[in-house]
Amino acid sequence: MVNLTFWGVRGSTPCPCDENRRYGGNTACVSIEAPGLDPIILDLGTGLRFFGEAIAGDEPLRALALVTHLHWDHTQGLPFFTPVNRVGAQLDVHAPKQSSGSVAELFDEFMRPPYFPVRVSDLRGDITFHDTSNTELHWGRAQVTVRDVPHVGETNGYRIEVDGMVIAYISDHQQPVDGDDVADAVLELCRDADLLIHDAQYEPAEFALKSDWGHCTIGYAVRVAAEAGAKRLVLFHHDPSHTDDDIDRILGTARALGAEHGVEEVVAAAEGLTIGLGAAIDTTLAELQSSAR
Ligand SMILES: [Zn+2]
Ligand SMILES: [Zn+2]
């Protein structure tokens, strides 16, 4: 069984408040765990702190972090990830190549005084940064495909294949302003995925006002899933202004669209939601969604 857990589901900025308590207010972080496989972490947003708490006390950390890009909502959790502050811990961090410096230099730039008192080099564990674009990686028995995704600045999408399951992770995705074409690289990542985790930041009226902010509508997320033949879609990177009630409504719209276009199931990512992917899936995502609340 491959288990995916959502630790942070929000885009742009942490925003915990009473109105979004059910879905959560922490920024992007998802873990992938399977027996005998060191964990894979998708993005290092503020949700990462809670993954760190969940695995505290285990053996020294050995994990792979696949970072889509260096915006705050995907990196800000690293200084608060306590498992990496232990002797013997090892964290491999992949992020897209940048023209302004290596990924290691850029993490060093934002994690230093006066912005934050602790530097990467002060942590007791070892963090190795990799400049990673358009390539394939192996992590234990997992295979990872890395491709460019349209956003603002260099951004990766990831396709993770493990134990016969395919997970596609497209956290931030600028949809074309004119038309609804999907980039070939994105379709390649999402092709026939068992689970597609996709940007779902805007409703159409919001996109009309923020059409070049690097994101897409819920309808476009469904469009990507349908065109790629992805079986299940998880709406992710919720807008910080969207309340639980807004997301409930958006989910209803997305499910209706999904049914129209052949996407079997649609769920909205919620903090604490774990999805088990394996041969014996007997719980639908909709049931998981209600049990997570
Ligand atoms: Zn983001
Ligand atoms: Zn971004």
PDB file of C-alpha atoms and ligand atoms in Angstrom:
ATOM      1  CA  MET A   1       0.000   0.000   0.000  1.00  0.00           C
ATOM      2  CA  VAL A   2       1.277   3.457  -0.901  1.00  0.00           C
ATOM      3  CA  ASN A   3       0.047   6.104   1.548  1.00  0.00           C
ATOM      4  CA  LEU A   4      -0.210   9.756   0.667  1.00  0.00           C
ATOM      5  CA  THR A   5      -0.801  12.243   3.463  1.00  0.00           C
ATOM      6  CA  PHE A   6      -1.584  15.922   3.068  1.00  0.00           C
ATOM      7  CA  TRP A   7       0.170  18.111   5.676  1.00  0.00           C
ATOM      8  CA  GLY A   8      -0.381  21.453   3.968  1.00  0.00           C
ATOM      9  CA  VAL A   9      -2.858  22.116   1.162  1.00  0.00           C
ATOM     10  CA  ARG A  10      -2.907  25.891   0.804  1.00  0.00           C
ATOM     11  CA  GLY A  11      -1.271  28.075  -1.815  1.00  0.00           C
ATOM     12  CA  SER A  12       0.465  31.411  -1.439  1.00  0.00           C
ATOM     13  CA  THR A  13       0.499  31.966   2.326  1.00  0.00           C
ATOM     14  CA  PRO A  14      -0.378  30.174   5.556  1.00  0.00           C
ATOM     15  CA  CYS A  15      -3.851  31.274   6.590  1.00  0.00           C
ATOM     16  CA  PRO A  16      -5.245  29.177   9.479  1.00  0.00           C
ATOM     17  CA  CYS A  17      -8.513  30.569  10.828  1.00  0.00           C
ATOM     18  CA  ASP A  18     -11.910  29.360  12.011  1.00  0.00           C
ATOM     19  CA  GLU A  19     -13.350  29.624   8.503  1.00  0.00           C
ATOM     20  CA  ASN A  20     -10.913  27.095   7.019  1.00  0.00           C
ATOM     21  CA  ARG A  21     -10.405  24.736   9.919  1.00  0.00           C
ATOM     22  CA  ARG A  22     -11.676  21.631   8.069  1.00  0.00           C
ATOM     23  CA  TYR A  23      -9.412  21.921   5.016  1.00  0.00           C
ATOM     24  CA  GLY A  24      -6.535  23.626   6.829  1.00  0.00           C
ATOM     25  CA  GLY A  25      -4.364  26.700   6.452  1.00  0.00           C
ATOM     26  CA  ASN A  26      -0.811  25.390   6.055  1.00  0.00           C
ATOM     27  CA  THR A  27       1.062  25.618   2.766  1.00  0.00           C
ATOM     28  CA  ALA A  28       2.059  22.834   0.398  1.00  0.00           C
ATOM     29  CA  CYS A  29       3.440  19.601   1.811  1.00  0.00           C
ATOM     30  CA  VAL A  30       2.490  15.995   0.985  1.00  0.00           C
ATOM     31  CA  SER A  31       4.231  12.805   2.080  1.00  0.00           C
ATOM     32  CA  ILE A  32       4.376   9.527   0.157  1.00  0.00           C
ATOM     33  CA  GLU A  33       5.134   6.466   2.247  1.00  0.00           C
ATOM     34  CA  ALA A  34       5.291   2.771   1.414  1.00  0.00           C
ATOM     35  CA  PRO A  35       6.738  -0.211   3.299  1.00  0.00           C
ATOM     36  CA  GLY A  36      10.516  -0.411   2.940  1.00  0.00           C
ATOM     37  CA  LEU A  37      10.706   2.912   1.098  1.00  0.00           C
ATOM     38  CA  ASP A  38      12.276   5.989   2.658  1.00  0.00           C
ATOM     39  CA  PRO A  39       9.640   8.749   2.550  1.00  0.00           C
ATOM     40  CA  ILE A  40       9.172  11.082  -0.379  1.00  0.00           C
ATOM     41  CA  ILE A  41       8.082  14.619   0.515  1.00  0.00           C
ATOM     42  CA  LEU A  42       6.357  16.803  -2.066  1.00  0.00           C
ATOM     43  CA  ASP A  43       7.197  20.429  -1.273  1.00  0.00           C
ATOM     44  CA  LEU A  44       8.433  21.967   1.971  1.00  0.00           C
ATOM     45  CA  GLY A  45       5.640  24.402   2.849  1.00  0.00           C
ATOM     46  CA  THR A  46       4.561  25.066   6.424  1.00  0.00           C
ATOM     47  CA  GLY A  47       2.703  21.724   6.586  1.00  0.00           C
ATOM     48  CA  LEU A  48       6.154  20.077   6.739  1.00  0.00           C
ATOM     49  CA  ARG A  49       6.386  20.874  10.439  1.00  0.00           C
ATOM     50  CA  PHE A  50       3.490  18.491  11.149  1.00  0.00           C
ATOM     51  CA  PHE A  51       5.014  15.689   9.082  1.00  0.00           C
ATOM     52  CA  GLY A  52       8.135  16.196  11.196  1.00  0.00           C
ATOM     53  CA  GLU A  53       6.079  15.783  14.373  1.00  0.00           C
ATOM     54  CA  ALA A  54       4.431  12.641  12.994  1.00  0.00           C
ATOM     55  CA  ILE A  55       7.761  10.888  12.353  1.00  0.00           C
ATOM     56  CA  ALA A  56       9.621  12.216  15.412  1.00  0.00           C
ATOM     57  CA  GLY A  57      11.290   9.511  17.444  1.00  0.00           C
ATOM     58  CA  ASP A  58      11.789   7.162  14.508  1.00  0.00           C
ATOM     59  CA  GLU A  59      15.202   6.239  13.137  1.00  0.00           C
ATOM     60  CA  PRO A  60      17.277   9.166  11.836  1.00  0.00           C
ATOM     61  CA  LEU A  61      15.532  10.669   8.853  1.00  0.00           C
ATOM     62  CA  ARG A  62      16.377   9.579   5.338  1.00  0.00           C
ATOM     63  CA  ALA A  63      14.036  11.265   2.886  1.00  0.00           C
ATOM     64  CA  LEU A  64      13.692  12.649  -0.609  1.00  0.00           C
ATOM     65  CA  ALA A  65      12.145  16.096  -1.034  1.00  0.00           C
ATOM     66  CA  LEU A  66      10.761  17.029  -4.446  1.00  0.00           C
ATOM     67  CA  VAL A  67      10.291  20.791  -4.446  1.00  0.00           C
ATOM     68  CA  THR A  68       8.270  22.242  -7.314  1.00  0.00           C
ATOM     69  CA  HIS A  69       9.818  25.714  -7.031  1.00  0.00           C
ATOM     70  CA  LEU A  70      11.316  28.119  -4.541  1.00  0.00           C
ATOM     71  CA  HIS A  71       8.323  30.325  -3.679  1.00  0.00           C
ATOM     72  CA  TRP A  72       7.764  30.696   0.065  1.00  0.00           C
ATOM     73  CA  ASP A  73       4.665  28.503   0.143  1.00  0.00           C
ATOM     74  CA  HIS A  74       6.833  25.574  -1.026  1.00  0.00           C
ATOM     75  CA  THR A  75       9.985  26.120   1.044  1.00  0.00           C
ATOM     76  CA  GLN A  76       9.143  27.919   4.275  1.00  0.00           C
ATOM     77  CA  GLY A  77       8.678  24.776   6.371  1.00  0.00           C
ATOM     78  CA  LEU A  78      12.283  23.588   6.103  1.00  0.00           C
ATOM     79  CA  PRO A  79      13.663  25.483   9.148  1.00  0.00           C
ATOM     80  CA  PHE A  80      10.896  23.953  11.306  1.00  0.00           C
ATOM     81  CA  PHE A  81      11.399  20.353  10.175  1.00  0.00           C
ATOM     82  CA  THR A  82      12.962  19.014  13.357  1.00  0.00           C
ATOM     83  CA  PRO A  83      13.910  15.507  12.059  1.00  0.00           C
ATOM     84  CA  VAL A  84      16.595  17.137   9.909  1.00  0.00           C
ATOM     85  CA  ASN A  85      18.181  18.652  13.006  1.00  0.00           C
ATOM     86  CA  ARG A  86      19.458  15.266  14.204  1.00  0.00           C
ATOM     87  CA  VAL A  87      22.876  13.718  13.760  1.00  0.00           C
ATOM     88  CA  GLY A  88      22.683  11.106  11.011  1.00  0.00           C
ATOM     89  CA  ALA A  89      19.655  12.634   9.264  1.00  0.00           C
ATOM     90  CA  GLN A  90      19.863  12.845   5.490  1.00  0.00           C
ATOM     91  CA  LEU A  91      17.573  14.872   3.281  1.00  0.00           C
ATOM     92  CA  ASP A  92      17.967  15.060  -0.502  1.00  0.00           C
ATOM     93  CA  VAL A  93      16.238  18.163  -1.843  1.00  0.00           C
ATOM     94  CA  HIS A  94      15.536  18.484  -5.558  1.00  0.00           C
ATOM     95  CA  ALA A  95      14.313  21.773  -7.023  1.00  0.00           C
ATOM     96  CA  PRO A  96      14.402  23.284 -10.521  1.00  0.00           C
ATOM     97  CA  LYS A  97      17.619  24.786 -11.882  1.00  0.00           C
ATOM     98  CA  GLN A  98      17.638  28.562 -11.535  1.00  0.00           C
ATOM     99  CA  SER A  99      19.471  31.201 -13.540  1.00  0.00           C
ATOM    100  CA  SER A 100      20.194  33.225 -10.382  1.00  0.00           C
ATOM    101  CA  GLY A 101      22.291  30.589  -8.599  1.00  0.00           C
ATOM    102  CA  SER A 102      22.345  26.985  -7.506  1.00  0.00           C
ATOM    103  CA  VAL A 103      19.473  25.622  -5.437  1.00  0.00           C
ATOM    104  CA  ALA A 104      21.911  25.257  -2.493  1.00  0.00           C
ATOM    105  CA  GLU A 105      22.949  28.924  -2.752  1.00  0.00           C
ATOM    106  CA  LEU A 106      19.346  30.086  -2.993  1.00  0.00           C
ATOM    107  CA  PHE A 107      18.198  28.128   0.090  1.00  0.00           C
ATOM    108  CA  ASP A 108      21.217  29.566   1.883  1.00  0.00           C
ATOM    109  CA  GLU A 109      20.142  33.046   0.871  1.00  0.00           C
ATOM    110  CA  PHE A 110      16.670  32.878   2.375  1.00  0.00           C
ATOM    111  CA  MET A 111      17.646  30.846   5.419  1.00  0.00           C
ATOM    112  CA  ARG A 112      20.126  33.138   7.110  1.00  0.00           C
ATOM    113  CA  PRO A 113      20.154  36.103   9.480  1.00  0.00           C
ATOM    114  CA  PRO A 114      18.505  38.541   9.583  1.00  0.00           C
ATOM    115  CA  TYR A 115      15.601  36.664   7.941  1.00  0.00           C
ATOM    116  CA  PHE A 116      16.026  33.625  10.185  1.00  0.00           C
ATOM    117  CA  PRO A 117      18.613  32.867  12.889  1.00  0.00           C
ATOM    118  CA  VAL A 118      19.501  29.349  11.718  1.00  0.00           C
ATOM    119  CA  ARG A 119      21.378  28.537   8.526  1.00  0.00           C
ATOM    120  CA  VAL A 120      21.105  25.268   6.591  1.00  0.00           C
ATOM    121  CA  SER A 121      24.698  24.514   7.656  1.00  0.00           C
ATOM    122  CA  ASP A 122      23.732  24.893  11.348  1.00  0.00           C
ATOM    123  CA  LEU A 123      21.358  21.924  11.189  1.00  0.00           C
ATOM    124  CA  ARG A 124      22.806  18.715  12.618  1.00  0.00           C
ATOM    125  CA  GLY A 125      21.653  16.509   9.743  1.00  0.00           C
ATOM    126  CA  ASP A 126      22.907  16.601   6.163  1.00  0.00           C
ATOM    127  CA  ILE A 127      20.873  18.309   3.484  1.00  0.00           C
ATOM    128  CA  THR A 128      22.017  17.800  -0.093  1.00  0.00           C
ATOM    129  CA  PHE A 129      20.536  20.142  -2.691  1.00  0.00           C
ATOM    130  CA  HIS A 130      20.197  19.148  -6.313  1.00  0.00           C
ATOM    131  CA  ASP A 131      19.555  21.356  -9.343  1.00  0.00           C
ATOM    132  CA  THR A 132      16.988  19.211 -11.082  1.00  0.00           C
ATOM    133  CA  SER A 133      15.065  19.883 -14.270  1.00  0.00           C
ATOM    134  CA  ASN A 134      13.705  17.638 -17.036  1.00  0.00           C
ATOM    135  CA  THR A 135      15.161  14.369 -15.890  1.00  0.00           C
ATOM    136  CA  GLU A 136      14.411  11.011 -14.302  1.00  0.00           C
ATOM    137  CA  LEU A 137      15.378   9.991 -10.745  1.00  0.00           C
ATOM    138  CA  HIS A 138      15.320   6.812  -8.732  1.00  0.00           C
ATOM    139  CA  TRP A 139      14.646   6.618  -5.024  1.00  0.00           C
ATOM    140  CA  GLY A 140      14.693   3.051  -3.786  1.00  0.00           C
ATOM    141  CA  ARG A 141      12.163   1.275  -5.989  1.00  0.00           C
ATOM    142  CA  ALA A 142      10.356   4.518  -6.841  1.00  0.00           C
ATOM    143  CA  GLN A 143      10.862   6.146 -10.206  1.00  0.00           C
ATOM    144  CA  VAL A 144      10.426   9.902 -10.576  1.00  0.00           C
ATOM    145  CA  THR A 145       9.954  11.883 -13.782  1.00  0.00           C
ATOM    146  CA  VAL A 146      10.657  15.623 -13.621  1.00  0.00           C
ATOM    147  CA  ARG A 147       9.323  18.100 -16.201  1.00  0.00           C
ATOM    148  CA  ASP A 148       8.808  21.869 -16.537  1.00  0.00           C
ATOM    149  CA  VAL A 149       5.377  23.209 -15.648  1.00  0.00           C
ATOM    150  CA  PRO A 150       4.171  26.694 -16.687  1.00  0.00           C
ATOM    151  CA  HIS A 151       3.983  28.945 -13.567  1.00  0.00           C
ATOM    152  CA  VAL A 152       5.897  32.098 -12.572  1.00  0.00           C
ATOM    153  CA  GLY A 153       9.607  31.305 -12.730  1.00  0.00           C
ATOM    154  CA  GLU A 154      11.233  27.891 -13.035  1.00  0.00           C
ATOM    155  CA  THR A 155       8.830  25.228 -11.792  1.00  0.00           C
ATOM    156  CA  ASN A 156       8.821  21.446 -11.798  1.00  0.00           C
ATOM    157  CA  GLY A 157       6.027  18.944 -11.896  1.00  0.00           C
ATOM    158  CA  TYR A 158       6.672  15.388 -10.717  1.00  0.00           C
ATOM    159  CA  ARG A 159       5.414  11.931 -11.646  1.00  0.00           C
ATOM    160  CA  ILE A 160       6.147   9.287  -9.026  1.00  0.00           C
ATOM    161  CA  GLU A 161       5.748   5.597  -9.883  1.00  0.00           C
ATOM    162  CA  VAL A 162       5.933   3.134  -7.039  1.00  0.00           C
ATOM    163  CA  ASP A 163       4.489  -0.368  -6.559  1.00  0.00           C
ATOM    164  CA  GLY A 164       2.466  -0.038  -9.759  1.00  0.00           C
ATOM    165  CA  MET A 165       0.824   3.220  -8.658  1.00  0.00           C
ATOM    166  CA  VAL A 166       1.305   6.513 -10.478  1.00  0.00           C
ATOM    167  CA  ILE A 167       1.032   9.826  -8.626  1.00  0.00           C
ATOM    168  CA  ALA A 168       1.302  13.125 -10.512  1.00  0.00           C
ATOM    169  CA  TYR A 169       1.989  16.336  -8.607  1.00  0.00           C
ATOM    170  CA  ILE A 170       1.326  19.654 -10.360  1.00  0.00           C
ATOM    171  CA  SER A 171       1.006  22.096  -7.475  1.00  0.00           C
ATOM    172  CA  ASP A 172       1.168  25.424  -9.325  1.00  0.00           C
ATOM    173  CA  HIS A 173       0.063  25.625 -12.931  1.00  0.00           C
ATOM    174  CA  GLN A 174      -0.474  28.725 -15.074  1.00  0.00           C
ATOM    175  CA  GLN A 175      -3.268  27.966 -17.496  1.00  0.00           C
ATOM    176  CA  PRO A 176      -3.146  29.687 -20.892  1.00  0.00           C
ATOM    177  CA  VAL A 177      -5.031  32.973 -20.798  1.00  0.00           C
ATOM    178  CA  ASP A 178      -6.415  32.339 -24.287  1.00  0.00           C
ATOM    179  CA  GLY A 179      -7.765  28.849 -24.709  1.00  0.00           C
ATOM    180  CA  ASP A 180      -7.338  25.782 -22.602  1.00  0.00           C
ATOM    181  CA  ASP A 181      -4.455  23.866 -24.163  1.00  0.00           C
ATOM    182  CA  VAL A 182      -2.384  21.721 -21.823  1.00  0.00           C
ATOM    183  CA  ALA A 183       1.415  21.655 -22.182  1.00  0.00           C
ATOM    184  CA  ASP A 184       2.783  18.360 -23.525  1.00  0.00           C
ATOM    185  CA  ALA A 185       5.157  18.068 -20.559  1.00  0.00           C
ATOM    186  CA  VAL A 186       2.232  18.294 -18.126  1.00  0.00           C
ATOM    187  CA  LEU A 187       0.251  15.676 -20.038  1.00  0.00           C
ATOM    188  CA  GLU A 188       3.307  13.410 -19.982  1.00  0.00           C
ATOM    189  CA  LEU A 189       3.516  13.699 -16.180  1.00  0.00           C
ATOM    190  CA  CYS A 190      -0.205  13.086 -15.682  1.00  0.00           C
ATOM    191  CA  ARG A 191      -0.793  10.386 -18.310  1.00  0.00           C
ATOM    192  CA  ASP A 192      -3.058   7.631 -16.859  1.00  0.00           C
ATOM    193  CA  ALA A 193      -2.113   8.622 -13.294  1.00  0.00           C
ATOM    194  CA  ASP A 194      -3.914   6.808 -10.483  1.00  0.00           C
ATOM    195  CA  LEU A 195      -3.934  10.098  -8.591  1.00  0.00           C
ATOM    196  CA  LEU A 196      -3.365  13.627  -9.867  1.00  0.00           C
ATOM    197  CA  ILE A 197      -2.752  16.344  -7.264  1.00  0.00           C
ATOM    198  CA  HIS A 198      -3.374  19.615  -9.105  1.00  0.00           C
ATOM    199  CA  ASP A 199      -3.519  23.356  -8.592  1.00  0.00           C
ATOM    200  CA  ALA A 200      -7.148  24.427  -8.097  1.00  0.00           C
ATOM    201  CA  GLN A 201      -6.657  27.968  -6.870  1.00  0.00           C
ATOM    202  CA  TYR A 202      -9.296  29.970  -8.711  1.00  0.00           C
ATOM    203  CA  GLU A 203     -12.917  30.152  -9.627  1.00  0.00           C
ATOM    204  CA  PRO A 204     -13.444  31.715 -13.075  1.00  0.00           C
ATOM    205  CA  ALA A 205     -14.183  35.226 -11.739  1.00  0.00           C
ATOM    206  CA  GLU A 206     -10.972  35.151  -9.687  1.00  0.00           C
ATOM    207  CA  PHE A 207      -8.932  33.929 -12.634  1.00  0.00           C
ATOM    208  CA  ALA A 208     -10.284  36.802 -14.719  1.00  0.00           C
ATOM    209  CA  LEU A 209      -8.681  39.234 -12.245  1.00  0.00           C
ATOM    210  CA  LYS A 210      -5.474  37.241 -11.664  1.00  0.00           C
ATOM    211  CA  SER A 211      -4.930  35.552 -15.009  1.00  0.00           C
ATOM    212  CA  ASP A 212      -1.126  35.900 -14.935  1.00  0.00           C
ATOM    213  CA  TRP A 213      -0.521  35.009 -11.276  1.00  0.00           C
ATOM    214  CA  GLY A 214       0.639  31.512 -12.167  1.00  0.00           C
ATOM    215  CA  HIS A 215      -2.475  29.471 -11.419  1.00  0.00           C
ATOM    216  CA  CYS A 216      -5.601  28.031 -12.952  1.00  0.00           C
ATOM    217  CA  THR A 217      -9.296  27.476 -12.490  1.00  0.00           C
ATOM    218  CA  ILE A 218     -10.910  24.384 -11.034  1.00  0.00           C
ATOM    219  CA  GLY A 219     -12.307  23.722 -14.513  1.00  0.00           C
ATOM    220  CA  TYR A 220      -8.789  23.661 -15.941  1.00  0.00           C
ATOM    221  CA  ALA A 221      -7.662  21.171 -13.273  1.00  0.00           C
ATOM    222  CA  VAL A 222     -10.514  18.871 -14.362  1.00  0.00           C
ATOM    223  CA  ARG A 223      -9.543  19.483 -17.993  1.00  0.00           C
ATOM    224  CA  VAL A 224      -5.935  18.362 -17.326  1.00  0.00           C
ATOM    225  CA  ALA A 225      -7.140  15.209 -15.515  1.00  0.00           C
ATOM    226  CA  ALA A 226      -9.594  14.370 -18.295  1.00  0.00           C
ATOM    227  CA  GLU A 227      -7.151  14.923 -21.142  1.00  0.00           C
ATOM    228  CA  ALA A 228      -4.390  12.934 -19.426  1.00  0.00           C
ATOM    229  CA  GLY A 229      -6.731  10.076 -18.484  1.00  0.00           C
ATOM    230  CA  ALA A 230      -5.987  10.515 -14.748  1.00  0.00           C
ATOM    231  CA  LYS A 231      -8.453   8.444 -12.730  1.00  0.00           C
ATOM    232  CA  ARG A 232      -8.648  10.539  -9.594  1.00  0.00           C
ATOM    233  CA  LEU A 233      -8.120  14.236  -9.100  1.00  0.00           C
ATOM    234  CA  VAL A 234      -7.196  15.948  -5.851  1.00  0.00           C
ATOM    235  CA  LEU A 235      -7.879  19.700  -5.815  1.00  0.00           C
ATOM    236  CA  PHE A 236      -4.830  21.308  -4.180  1.00  0.00           C
ATOM    237  CA  HIS A 237      -3.185  24.690  -3.520  1.00  0.00           C
ATOM    238  CA  HIS A 238      -6.443  26.202  -2.300  1.00  0.00           C
ATOM    239  CA  ASP A 239      -6.578  29.975  -2.413  1.00  0.00           C
ATOM    240  CA  PRO A 240      -5.919  31.493   1.050  1.00  0.00           C
ATOM    241  CA  SER A 241      -9.198  33.434   0.805  1.00  0.00           C
ATOM    242  CA  HIS A 242     -11.301  30.287   0.265  1.00  0.00           C
ATOM    243  CA  THR A 243     -13.230  29.198   3.337  1.00  0.00           C
ATOM    244  CA  ASP A 244     -14.316  25.622   4.031  1.00  0.00           C
ATOM    245  CA  ASP A 245     -17.742  26.451   2.618  1.00  0.00           C
ATOM    246  CA  ASP A 246     -16.159  27.882  -0.537  1.00  0.00           C
ATOM    247  CA  ILE A 247     -14.118  24.709  -1.008  1.00  0.00           C
ATOM    248  CA  ASP A 248     -17.204  22.534  -0.447  1.00  0.00           C
ATOM    249  CA  ARG A 249     -18.958  24.460  -3.199  1.00  0.00           C
ATOM    250  CA  ILE A 250     -15.909  24.334  -5.517  1.00  0.00           C
ATOM    251  CA  LEU A 251     -15.646  20.588  -4.931  1.00  0.00           C
ATOM    252  CA  GLY A 252     -19.291  20.141  -5.925  1.00  0.00           C
ATOM    253  CA  THR A 253     -18.670  22.024  -9.161  1.00  0.00           C
ATOM    254  CA  ALA A 254     -15.499  20.042  -9.870  1.00  0.00           C
ATOM    255  CA  ARG A 255     -17.269  16.711  -9.243  1.00  0.00           C
ATOM    256  CA  ALA A 256     -20.037  17.636 -11.686  1.00  0.00           C
ATOM    257  CA  LEU A 257     -17.454  18.654 -14.294  1.00  0.00           C
ATOM    258  CA  GLY A 258     -15.424  15.509 -13.610  1.00  0.00           C
ATOM    259  CA  ALA A 259     -18.497  13.305 -14.121  1.00  0.00           C
ATOM    260  CA  GLU A 260     -19.107  15.060 -17.442  1.00  0.00           C
ATOM    261  CA  HIS A 261     -15.541  14.514 -18.626  1.00  0.00           C
ATOM    262  CA  GLY A 262     -14.809  11.007 -17.374  1.00  0.00           C
ATOM    263  CA  VAL A 263     -12.749  11.792 -14.250  1.00  0.00           C
ATOM    264  CA  GLU A 264     -13.874   9.042 -11.872  1.00  0.00           C
ATOM    265  CA  GLU A 265     -13.372  10.820  -8.573  1.00  0.00           C
ATOM    266  CA  VAL A 266     -12.571  14.313  -7.379  1.00  0.00           C
ATOM    267  CA  VAL A 267     -11.644  15.238  -3.837  1.00  0.00           C
ATOM    268  CA  ALA A 268     -10.378  18.415  -2.201  1.00  0.00           C
ATOM    269  CA  ALA A 269      -7.069  18.081  -0.340  1.00  0.00           C
ATOM    270  CA  ALA A 270      -7.470  18.555   3.417  1.00  0.00           C
ATOM    271  CA  GLU A 271      -4.829  18.649   6.133  1.00  0.00           C
ATOM    272  CA  GLY A 272      -4.554  15.227   7.734  1.00  0.00           C
ATOM    273  CA  LEU A 273      -6.214  13.395   4.834  1.00  0.00           C
ATOM    274  CA  THR A 274      -4.423  10.120   4.024  1.00  0.00           C
ATOM    275  CA  ILE A 275      -5.160   8.346   0.771  1.00  0.00           C
ATOM    276  CA  GLY A 276      -4.084   4.706   0.491  1.00  0.00           C
ATOM    277  CA  LEU A 277      -3.259   3.633  -3.052  1.00  0.00           C
ATOM    278  CA  GLY A 278      -2.959  -0.086  -3.574  1.00  0.00           C
ATOM    279  CA  ALA A 279      -4.440  -3.165  -5.126  1.00  0.00           C
ATOM    280  CA  ALA A 280      -7.255  -3.286  -2.596  1.00  0.00           C
ATOM    281  CA  ILE A 281      -8.748   0.189  -2.671  1.00  0.00           C
ATOM    282  CA  ASP A 282     -12.144  -0.295  -1.119  1.00  0.00           C
ATOM    283  CA  THR A 283     -12.765   3.216   0.101  1.00  0.00           C
ATOM    284  CA  THR A 284     -13.655   5.943  -2.314  1.00  0.00           C
ATOM    285  CA  LEU A 285     -12.005   9.316  -2.066  1.00  0.00           C
ATOM    286  CA  ALA A 286     -15.361  10.836  -1.202  1.00  0.00           C
ATOM    287  CA  GLU A 287     -15.593   8.611   1.872  1.00  0.00           C
ATOM    288  CA  LEU A 288     -12.018   9.474   2.832  1.00  0.00           C
ATOM    289  CA  GLN A 289     -12.883  13.121   2.432  1.00  0.00           C
ATOM    290  CA  SER A 290     -15.700  12.915   4.921  1.00  0.00           C
ATOM    291  CA  SER A 291     -13.676  10.848   7.396  1.00  0.00           C
ATOM    292  CA  ALA A 292     -10.896  13.465   7.349  1.00  0.00           C
ATOM    293  CA  ARG A 293     -13.196  16.139   8.731  1.00  0.00           C
TER     294      ARG A 293
HETATM  295 ZN    ZN B   1       2.441  27.870  -4.655  1.00  0.00          ZN
HETATM  296 ZN    ZN B   2       4.460  29.641  -6.878  1.00  0.00          ZN
END
